[in-house]
Coordinates of C-alpha atoms in Angstrom, one line a residue:
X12 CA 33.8 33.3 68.6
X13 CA 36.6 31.6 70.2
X14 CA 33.8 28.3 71.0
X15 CA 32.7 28.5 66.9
X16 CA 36.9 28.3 66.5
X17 CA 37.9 25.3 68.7
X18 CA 34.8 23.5 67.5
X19 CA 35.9 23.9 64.1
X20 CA 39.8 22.6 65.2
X21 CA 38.4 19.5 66.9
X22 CA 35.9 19.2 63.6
X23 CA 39.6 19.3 61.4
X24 CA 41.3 17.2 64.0
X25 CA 38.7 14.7 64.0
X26 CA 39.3 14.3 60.2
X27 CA 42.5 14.3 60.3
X28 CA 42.3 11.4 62.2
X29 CA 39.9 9.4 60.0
X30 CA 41.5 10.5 57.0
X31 CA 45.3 9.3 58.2
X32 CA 43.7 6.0 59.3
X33 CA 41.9 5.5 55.7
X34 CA 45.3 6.3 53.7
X35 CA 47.1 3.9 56.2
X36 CA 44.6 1.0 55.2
X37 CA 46.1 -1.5 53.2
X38 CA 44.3 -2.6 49.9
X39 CA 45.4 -6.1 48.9
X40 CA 46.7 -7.0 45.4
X41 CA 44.1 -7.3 43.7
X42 CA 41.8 -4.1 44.6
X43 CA 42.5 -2.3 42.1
X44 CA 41.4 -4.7 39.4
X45 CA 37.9 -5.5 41.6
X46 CA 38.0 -1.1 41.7
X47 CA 37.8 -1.0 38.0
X48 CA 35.3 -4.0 37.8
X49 CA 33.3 -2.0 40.2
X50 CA 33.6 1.6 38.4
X51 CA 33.4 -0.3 34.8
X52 CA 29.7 -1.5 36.2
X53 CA 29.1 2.1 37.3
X54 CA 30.0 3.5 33.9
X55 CA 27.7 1.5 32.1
X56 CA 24.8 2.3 33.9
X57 CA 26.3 5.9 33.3
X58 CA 26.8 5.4 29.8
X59 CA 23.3 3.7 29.1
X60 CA 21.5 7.2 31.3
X61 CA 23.6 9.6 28.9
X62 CA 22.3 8.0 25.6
X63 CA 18.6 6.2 26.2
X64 CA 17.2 9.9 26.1
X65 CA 18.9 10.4 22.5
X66 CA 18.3 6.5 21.7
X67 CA 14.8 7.5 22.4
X68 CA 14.3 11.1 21.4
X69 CA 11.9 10.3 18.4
X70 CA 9.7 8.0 20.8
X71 CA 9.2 10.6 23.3
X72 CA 8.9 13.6 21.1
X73 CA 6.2 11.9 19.3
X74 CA 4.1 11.1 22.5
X75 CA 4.9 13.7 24.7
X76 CA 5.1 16.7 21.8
X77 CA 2.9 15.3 18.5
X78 CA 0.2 12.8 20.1
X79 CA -0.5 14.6 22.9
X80 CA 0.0 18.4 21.9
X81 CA -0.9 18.0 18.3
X82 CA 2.7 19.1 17.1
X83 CA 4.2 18.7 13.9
X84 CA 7.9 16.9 14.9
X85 CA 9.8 19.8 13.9
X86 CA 7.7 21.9 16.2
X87 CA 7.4 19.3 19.1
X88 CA 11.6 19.0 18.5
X89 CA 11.5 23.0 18.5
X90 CA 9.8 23.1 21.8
X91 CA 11.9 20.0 23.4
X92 CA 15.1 21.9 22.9
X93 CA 13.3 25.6 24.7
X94 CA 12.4 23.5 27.7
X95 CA 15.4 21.7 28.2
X96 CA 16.5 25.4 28.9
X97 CA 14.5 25.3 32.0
X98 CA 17.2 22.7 33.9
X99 CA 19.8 25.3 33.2
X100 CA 19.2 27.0 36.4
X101 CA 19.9 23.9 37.9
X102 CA 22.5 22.7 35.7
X103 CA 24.7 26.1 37.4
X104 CA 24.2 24.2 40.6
X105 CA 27.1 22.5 39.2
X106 CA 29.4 25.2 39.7
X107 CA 28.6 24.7 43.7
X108 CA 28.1 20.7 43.7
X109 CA 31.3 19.4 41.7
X110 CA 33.7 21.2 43.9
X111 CA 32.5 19.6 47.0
X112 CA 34.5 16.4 46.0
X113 CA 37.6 18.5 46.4
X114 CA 37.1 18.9 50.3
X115 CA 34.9 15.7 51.2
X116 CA 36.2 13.6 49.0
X117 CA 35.6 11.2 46.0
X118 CA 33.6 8.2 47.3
X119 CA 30.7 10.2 48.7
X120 CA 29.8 11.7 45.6
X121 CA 30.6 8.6 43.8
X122 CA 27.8 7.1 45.5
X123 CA 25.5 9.8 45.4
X124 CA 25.3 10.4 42.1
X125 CA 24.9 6.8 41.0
X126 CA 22.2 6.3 43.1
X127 CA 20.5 9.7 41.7
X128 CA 21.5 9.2 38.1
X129 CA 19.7 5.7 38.1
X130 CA 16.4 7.7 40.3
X131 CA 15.9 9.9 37.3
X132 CA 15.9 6.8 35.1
X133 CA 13.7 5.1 37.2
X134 CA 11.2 8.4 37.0
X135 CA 11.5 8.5 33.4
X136 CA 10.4 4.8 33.2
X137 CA 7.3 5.8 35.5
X138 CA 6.7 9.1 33.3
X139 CA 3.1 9.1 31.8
X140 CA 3.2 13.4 31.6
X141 CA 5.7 15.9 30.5
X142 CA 6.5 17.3 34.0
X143 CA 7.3 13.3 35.4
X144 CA 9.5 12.9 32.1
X145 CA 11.4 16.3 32.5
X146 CA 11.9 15.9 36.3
X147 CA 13.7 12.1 35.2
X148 CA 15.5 13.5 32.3
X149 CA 16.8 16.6 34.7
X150 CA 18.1 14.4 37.1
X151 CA 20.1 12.2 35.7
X152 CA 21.5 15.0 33.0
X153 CA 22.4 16.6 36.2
X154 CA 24.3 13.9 37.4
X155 CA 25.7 12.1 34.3
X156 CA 27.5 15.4 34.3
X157 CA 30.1 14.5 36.8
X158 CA 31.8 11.3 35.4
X159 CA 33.2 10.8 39.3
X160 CA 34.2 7.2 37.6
X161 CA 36.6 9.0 35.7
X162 CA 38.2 10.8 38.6
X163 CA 38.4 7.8 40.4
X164 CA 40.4 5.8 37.4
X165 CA 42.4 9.3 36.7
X166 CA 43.7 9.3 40.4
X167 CA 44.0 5.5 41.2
X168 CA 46.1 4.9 37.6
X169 CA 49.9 5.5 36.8
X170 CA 51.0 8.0 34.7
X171 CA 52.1 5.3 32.4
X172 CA 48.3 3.9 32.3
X173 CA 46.5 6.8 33.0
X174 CA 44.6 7.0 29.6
X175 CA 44.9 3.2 29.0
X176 CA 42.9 2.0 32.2
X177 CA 40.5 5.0 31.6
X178 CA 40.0 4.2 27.4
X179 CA 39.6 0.2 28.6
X180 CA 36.9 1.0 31.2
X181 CA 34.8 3.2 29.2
X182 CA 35.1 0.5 26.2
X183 CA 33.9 -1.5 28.2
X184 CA 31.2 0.4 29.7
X185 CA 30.2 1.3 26.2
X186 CA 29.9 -2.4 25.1
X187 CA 27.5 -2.5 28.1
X188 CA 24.7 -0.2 26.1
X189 CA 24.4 -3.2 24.2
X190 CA 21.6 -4.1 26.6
X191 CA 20.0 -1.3 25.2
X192 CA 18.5 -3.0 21.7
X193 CA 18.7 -6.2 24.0
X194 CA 16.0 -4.6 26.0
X195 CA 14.3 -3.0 22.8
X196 CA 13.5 -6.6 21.4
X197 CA 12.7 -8.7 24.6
X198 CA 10.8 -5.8 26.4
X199 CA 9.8 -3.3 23.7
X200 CA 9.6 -5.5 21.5
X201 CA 10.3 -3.0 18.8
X202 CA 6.8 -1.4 19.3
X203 CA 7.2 2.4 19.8
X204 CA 4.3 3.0 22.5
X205 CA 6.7 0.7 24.8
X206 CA 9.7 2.6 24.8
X207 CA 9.3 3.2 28.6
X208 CA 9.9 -0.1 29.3
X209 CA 13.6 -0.1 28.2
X210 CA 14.6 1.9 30.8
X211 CA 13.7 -0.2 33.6
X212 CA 16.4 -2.9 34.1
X213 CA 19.1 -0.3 33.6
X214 CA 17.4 2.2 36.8
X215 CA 17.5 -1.6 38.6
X216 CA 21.2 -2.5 38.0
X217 CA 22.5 1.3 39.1
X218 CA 20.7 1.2 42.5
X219 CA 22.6 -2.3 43.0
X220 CA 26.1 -0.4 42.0
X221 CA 25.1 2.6 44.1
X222 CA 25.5 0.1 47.4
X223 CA 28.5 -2.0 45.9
X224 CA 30.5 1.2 45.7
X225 CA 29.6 2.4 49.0
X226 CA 30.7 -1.3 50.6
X227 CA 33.8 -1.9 49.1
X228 CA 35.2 1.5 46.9
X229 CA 38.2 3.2 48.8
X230 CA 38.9 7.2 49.0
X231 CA 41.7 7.8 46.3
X232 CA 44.9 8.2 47.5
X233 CA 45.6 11.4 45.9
X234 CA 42.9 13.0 47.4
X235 CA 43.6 11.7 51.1
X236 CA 47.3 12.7 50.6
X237 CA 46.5 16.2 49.6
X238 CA 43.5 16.5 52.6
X239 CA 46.0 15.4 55.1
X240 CA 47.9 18.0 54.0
X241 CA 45.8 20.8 54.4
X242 CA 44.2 19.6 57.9
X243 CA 47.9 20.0 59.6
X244 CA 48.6 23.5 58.4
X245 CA 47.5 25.7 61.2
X246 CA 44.9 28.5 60.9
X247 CA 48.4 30.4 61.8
X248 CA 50.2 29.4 58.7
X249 CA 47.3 29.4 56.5
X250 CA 47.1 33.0 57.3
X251 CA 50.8 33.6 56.2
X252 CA 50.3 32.2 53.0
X253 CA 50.8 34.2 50.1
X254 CA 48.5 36.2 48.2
X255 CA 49.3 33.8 45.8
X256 CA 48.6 30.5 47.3
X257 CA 45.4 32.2 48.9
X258 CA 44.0 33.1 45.1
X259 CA 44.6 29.9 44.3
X260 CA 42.1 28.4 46.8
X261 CA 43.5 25.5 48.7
X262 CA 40.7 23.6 48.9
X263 CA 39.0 24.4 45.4
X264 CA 36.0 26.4 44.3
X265 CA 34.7 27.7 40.3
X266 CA 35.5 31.2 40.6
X267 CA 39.5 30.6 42.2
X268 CA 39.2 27.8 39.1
X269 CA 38.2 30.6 36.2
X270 CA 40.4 32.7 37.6
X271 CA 43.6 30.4 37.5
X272 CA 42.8 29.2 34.1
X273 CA 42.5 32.3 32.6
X274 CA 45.8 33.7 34.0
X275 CA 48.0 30.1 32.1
X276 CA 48.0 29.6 28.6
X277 CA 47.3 26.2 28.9
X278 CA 44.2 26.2 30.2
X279 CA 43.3 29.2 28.5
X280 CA 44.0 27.3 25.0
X281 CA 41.8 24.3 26.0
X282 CA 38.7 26.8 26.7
X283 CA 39.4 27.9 23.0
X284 CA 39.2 24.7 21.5
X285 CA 36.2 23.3 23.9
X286 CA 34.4 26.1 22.5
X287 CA 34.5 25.3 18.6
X288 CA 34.4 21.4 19.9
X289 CA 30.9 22.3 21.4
X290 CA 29.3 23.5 18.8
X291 CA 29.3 20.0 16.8
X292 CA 28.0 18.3 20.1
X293 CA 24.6 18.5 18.4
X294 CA 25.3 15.8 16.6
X295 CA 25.8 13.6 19.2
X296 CA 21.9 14.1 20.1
X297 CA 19.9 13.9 17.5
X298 CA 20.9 11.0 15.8
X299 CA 18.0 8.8 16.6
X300 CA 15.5 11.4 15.0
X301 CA 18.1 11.7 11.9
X302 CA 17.6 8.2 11.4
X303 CA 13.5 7.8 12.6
X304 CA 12.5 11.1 10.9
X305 CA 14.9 12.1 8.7
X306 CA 15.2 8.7 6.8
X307 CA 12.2 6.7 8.0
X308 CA 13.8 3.6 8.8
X309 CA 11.8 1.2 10.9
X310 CA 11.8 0.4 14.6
X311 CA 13.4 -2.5 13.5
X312 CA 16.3 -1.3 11.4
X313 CA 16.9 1.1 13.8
X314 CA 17.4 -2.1 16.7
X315 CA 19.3 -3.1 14.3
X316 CA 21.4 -0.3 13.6
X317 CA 21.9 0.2 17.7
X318 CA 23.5 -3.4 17.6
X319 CA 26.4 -2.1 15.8
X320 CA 26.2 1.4 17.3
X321 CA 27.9 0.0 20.9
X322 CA 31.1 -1.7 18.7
X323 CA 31.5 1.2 16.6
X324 CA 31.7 3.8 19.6
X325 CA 34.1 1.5 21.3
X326 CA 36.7 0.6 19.1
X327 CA 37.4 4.1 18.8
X328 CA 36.9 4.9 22.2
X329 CA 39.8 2.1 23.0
X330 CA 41.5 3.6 20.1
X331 CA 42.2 6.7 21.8
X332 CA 43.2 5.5 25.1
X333 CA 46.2 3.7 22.8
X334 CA 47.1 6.6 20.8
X335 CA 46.9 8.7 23.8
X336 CA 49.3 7.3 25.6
X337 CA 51.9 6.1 22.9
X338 CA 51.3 9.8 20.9
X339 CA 50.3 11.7 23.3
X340 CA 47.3 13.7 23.8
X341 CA 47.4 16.7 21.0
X342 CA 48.1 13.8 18.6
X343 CA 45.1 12.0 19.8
X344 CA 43.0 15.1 19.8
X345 CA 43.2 16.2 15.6
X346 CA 43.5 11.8 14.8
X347 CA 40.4 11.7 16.5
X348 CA 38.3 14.8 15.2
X349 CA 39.3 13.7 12.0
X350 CA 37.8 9.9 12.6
X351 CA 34.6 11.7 13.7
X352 CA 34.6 14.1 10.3
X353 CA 34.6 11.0 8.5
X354 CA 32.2 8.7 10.8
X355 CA 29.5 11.0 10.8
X356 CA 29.4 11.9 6.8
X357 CA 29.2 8.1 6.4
X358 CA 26.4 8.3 8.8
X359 CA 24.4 10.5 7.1
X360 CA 24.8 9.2 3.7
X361 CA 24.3 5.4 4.9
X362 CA 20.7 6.9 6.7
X363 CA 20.0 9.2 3.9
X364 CA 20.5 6.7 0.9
X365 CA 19.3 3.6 2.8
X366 CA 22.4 1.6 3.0
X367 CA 22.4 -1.4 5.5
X368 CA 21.6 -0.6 9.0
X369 CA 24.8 -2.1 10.2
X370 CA 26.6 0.0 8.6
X371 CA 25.1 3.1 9.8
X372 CA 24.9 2.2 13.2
X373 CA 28.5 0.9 13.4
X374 CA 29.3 4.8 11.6
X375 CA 27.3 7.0 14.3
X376 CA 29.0 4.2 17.1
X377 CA 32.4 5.0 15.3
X378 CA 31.5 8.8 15.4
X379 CA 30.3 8.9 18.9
X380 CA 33.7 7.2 20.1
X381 CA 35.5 9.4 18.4
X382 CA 34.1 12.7 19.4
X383 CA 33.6 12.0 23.2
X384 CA 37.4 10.2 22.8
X385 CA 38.3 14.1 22.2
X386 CA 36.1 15.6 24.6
X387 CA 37.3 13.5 27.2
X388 CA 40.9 14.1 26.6
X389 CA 40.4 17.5 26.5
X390 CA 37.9 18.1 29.0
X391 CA 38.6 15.3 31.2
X392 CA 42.6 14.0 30.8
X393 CA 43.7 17.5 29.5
X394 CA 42.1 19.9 31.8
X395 CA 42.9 17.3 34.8
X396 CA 46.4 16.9 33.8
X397 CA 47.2 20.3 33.3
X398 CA 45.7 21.4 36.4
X399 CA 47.2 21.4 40.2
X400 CA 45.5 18.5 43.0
X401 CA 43.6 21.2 45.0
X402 CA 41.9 22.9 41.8
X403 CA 41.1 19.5 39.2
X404 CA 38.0 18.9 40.2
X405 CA 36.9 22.7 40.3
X406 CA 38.6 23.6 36.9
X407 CA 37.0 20.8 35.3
X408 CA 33.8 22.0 36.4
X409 CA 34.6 24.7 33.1
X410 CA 34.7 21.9 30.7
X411 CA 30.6 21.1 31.6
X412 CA 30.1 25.0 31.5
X413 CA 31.4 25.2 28.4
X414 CA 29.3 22.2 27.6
X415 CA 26.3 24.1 27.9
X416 CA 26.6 27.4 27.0
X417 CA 28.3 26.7 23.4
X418 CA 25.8 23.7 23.1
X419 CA 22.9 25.8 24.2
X420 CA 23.7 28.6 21.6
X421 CA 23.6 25.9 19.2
X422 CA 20.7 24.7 20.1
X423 CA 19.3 28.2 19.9
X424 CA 20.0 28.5 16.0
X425 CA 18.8 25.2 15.5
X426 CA 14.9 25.9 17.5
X427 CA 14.8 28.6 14.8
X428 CA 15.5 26.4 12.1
X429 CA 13.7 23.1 13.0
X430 CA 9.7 23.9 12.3
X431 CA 10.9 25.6 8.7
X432 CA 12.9 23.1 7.5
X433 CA 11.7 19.5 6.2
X434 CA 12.4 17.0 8.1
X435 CA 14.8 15.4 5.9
X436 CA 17.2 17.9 6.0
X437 CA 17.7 17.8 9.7
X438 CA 20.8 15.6 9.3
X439 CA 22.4 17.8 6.6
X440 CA 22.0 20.6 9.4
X441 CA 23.2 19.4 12.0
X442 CA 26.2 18.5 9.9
X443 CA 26.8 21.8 9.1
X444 CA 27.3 22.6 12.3
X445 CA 29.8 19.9 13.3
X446 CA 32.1 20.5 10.4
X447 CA 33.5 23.6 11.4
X448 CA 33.3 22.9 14.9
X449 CA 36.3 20.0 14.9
X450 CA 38.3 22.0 12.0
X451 CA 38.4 24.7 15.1
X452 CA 39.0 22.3 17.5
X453 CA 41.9 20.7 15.5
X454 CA 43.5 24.1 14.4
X455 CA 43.5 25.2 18.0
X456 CA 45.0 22.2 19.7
X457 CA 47.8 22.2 16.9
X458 CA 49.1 25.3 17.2
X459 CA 48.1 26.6 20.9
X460 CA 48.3 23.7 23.3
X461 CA 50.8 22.1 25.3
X462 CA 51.0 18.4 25.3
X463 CA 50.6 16.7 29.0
X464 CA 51.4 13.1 28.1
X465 CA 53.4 11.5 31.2
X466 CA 53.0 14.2 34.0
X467 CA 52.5 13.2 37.5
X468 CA 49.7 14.7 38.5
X469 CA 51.1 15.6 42.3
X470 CA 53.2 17.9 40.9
X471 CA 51.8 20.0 38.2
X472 CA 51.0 23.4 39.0
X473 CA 49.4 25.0 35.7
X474 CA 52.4 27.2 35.0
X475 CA 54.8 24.8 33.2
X476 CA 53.2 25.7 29.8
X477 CA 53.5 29.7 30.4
X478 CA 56.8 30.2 29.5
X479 CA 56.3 28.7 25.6
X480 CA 55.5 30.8 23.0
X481 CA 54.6 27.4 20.6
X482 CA 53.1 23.9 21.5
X483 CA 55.1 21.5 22.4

């Protein structure tokens, strides 16, 4: 026992070492901008593996679910949305994998999960069966999931450019779909038996990134700070720590994480609102067969339409960085849901009536901005900011639960509905459900949450919102 013990000291010791030597390294002046160039590439090729699917979704459910199993669409799309139940079990693997960043670090996983994300695009571009399709698909929902790039700008940022630096690099990132309906005319040539083609280039350009990061990204400082801490605390003083500081978990975990959210207002407040905020995410997925199926545009109108769909999503993703940090983030939040009320009912009128295809896709651009501009300041600047050093990663690990169990009910109700309905009504459905979703979300923020604007994140503890009996 005593052997397992010094073993594990000289293991701690060893690191403690390597750790104090990285945070002594000395960037120069200009690493931080060639750190955002780097995790501005990496969120592209994040950005293009968490759309293609949707971008795609009436393309693969018609060969995969009507060609090959002689489906009707609502029935193949019925089907899709059961078996994407089966990477569930996997997707809990989260609730093991996310926190590991909170003991070994950032960079590791930063580079792991590029390289994996852009594997599972590179499986889907080699899919000619179901089970080679799902396998891609898994793997890079899996790992899109994480968003380690937005750690990374989180913890390397000011408070004063916090949400700035992060709304600039995901604009930009966002911009970077664009290769997207590049790729659908040069490649694809807008013929829909070709679609596998598109994603390709994209697999190619993330394995490149994958290596860049590992060469020349840095640990964040935060992180390394926080380590060092821990790793000179003796097993003797980490036994006479409180009951308090014990439950806490000092070097993170989901269930110390669900456990210290629920017991601060704060955090209990932003489960609330992530709840109704998931049940429009829907929306977000299906727009491709709202517009293929739903409205029968062409292959062509829909290029088009995806032209337009990369500005739309990030002018409003910029937007909110701005209004984030000049308003703050509750004022961002209800700005925000309302934009993406208001984006997506254009959407489906512009589709529906057969308006110009620029002006739909610069809508459902407009609306995606603005939605994922609220989800990530509430699941990714809200929940980080309002959460200690030792637990961020692990309580944003909640925000993706949330994710999938509100998004999965939804999905539930909607595999019910889907093979009755015609397909033309699919857009006036899914509609429905976003509708209420961001009144609940706006309702909730105004009157429950605290705003976090300005904090510095090495000192938050979670309990400065407790004593308030209104939003700030």
């Amino acid at each position: 026992m005593e052997t397992k013990l010094e073993k594990a000291l000289q293991r701690e010791q060893s690191e403690l070492r390597r750790r104090e030597k990285q945070l002594s390294a000395r960037g120069n002046q200009f690493y931080m901008v060639y750190l955002l160039m780097i995790l501005a590439l990496i969120y592209i090729t994040d950005e293009i593996a968490s759309t293609i699917g949707i971008q795609f979704q009436s393309n693969i459910i018609n060969e995969f679910y009507v060609q090959k199993m002689g489906l009707t669409y609502g029935e193949g799309m019925s089907l899709s949305s059961a078996l994407s139940f089966i990477s569930y079990p996997i997707t809990v693997l989260i609730v093991f994998y996310r926190p590991l960043a909170d003991k070994f670090g950032r960079k590791p996983f930063l580079v792991i999960n590029t390289f994996s994300m852009e594997l599972g695009l590179f499986l889907v571009y080699l899919s000619d069966n179901l089970v080679v399709y799902l396998l891609g698909s898994t793997m890079m929902s899996f790992m899109v999931s994480h968003d380690m790039q937005c750690v990374y700008i989180l913890e390397c940022s000011s408070e004063k450019t916090r949400a700035r630096n992060y709304a600039l690099v995901k604009s930009v990132a966002i911009l970077g779909t664009l290769l997207v309906p590049l790729l659908r005319e040069t490649l694809m040539h807008n013929q829909s038996e070709r679609w596998h083609l598109v994603f390709l280039i994209p697999a190619i350009i993330g394995f490149s990134m994958s290596l860049i990061a590992l060469m020349f990204a840095r640990e964040t400082n935060t992180f390394l700070v926080k380590r060092i801490a821990y790793l000179k605390t003796t097993p003797e003083e980490r036994k006479r720590q409180s009951a308090e500081e014990a439950s806490k978990n000092a070097q993170g975990g989901i269930i110390p994480a669900v456990k210290f959210a629920f017991r601060h207002r704060q955090l209990r407040s932003l489960i609330i609102a992530c709840c109704f905020f998931y049940l429009a995410s829907l929306a977000t997925a299906t727009y491709n067969t709202v517009m293929k199926e739903s409205a029968q545009m062409t292959e062509a109108a829909i290029t088009q339409a995806l032209y337009l769909y990369p500005v739309g999503n990030a002018l409003m993703t910029f937007i909110t960085g701005l209004v984030s940090d000049k308003f703050g983030r509750k004022v961002t939040i209800i700005t925000m849901s309302c934009s993406a009320l208001v984006c997506y009912s254009v959407f489906i009128a512009s589709s529906m009536l057969g308006w110009t295809p620029w002006l739909t896709g610069f809508a459902i651009g407009g609306f995606m901005g603005s939605y994922w501009g609220v989800g990530d300041t509430i699941g990714g600047i809200m929940f980080s900011e309002s959460s200690p050093t030792n637990l961020r990663s692990s309580v944003t690990v909640i925000n993706t639960l949330l994710n999938g169990i509100i998004g999965g009910l939804a999905t539930v109700f909607t595999m019910i509905l889907l093979p009755i309905i015609p397909k033309e009504m699919f857009g006036y459905m899914y509609l429905s459900l976003m509708v209420p979703g961001l009144i609940g979300t706006i309702l909730v923020m105004w009157k429950c949450v605290g705003e976090t604007k300005g904090l510095d994140l090495t000192k938050v503890t979670g309990a400065e919102w407790d004593k308030k009996r209104s939003a700030s």
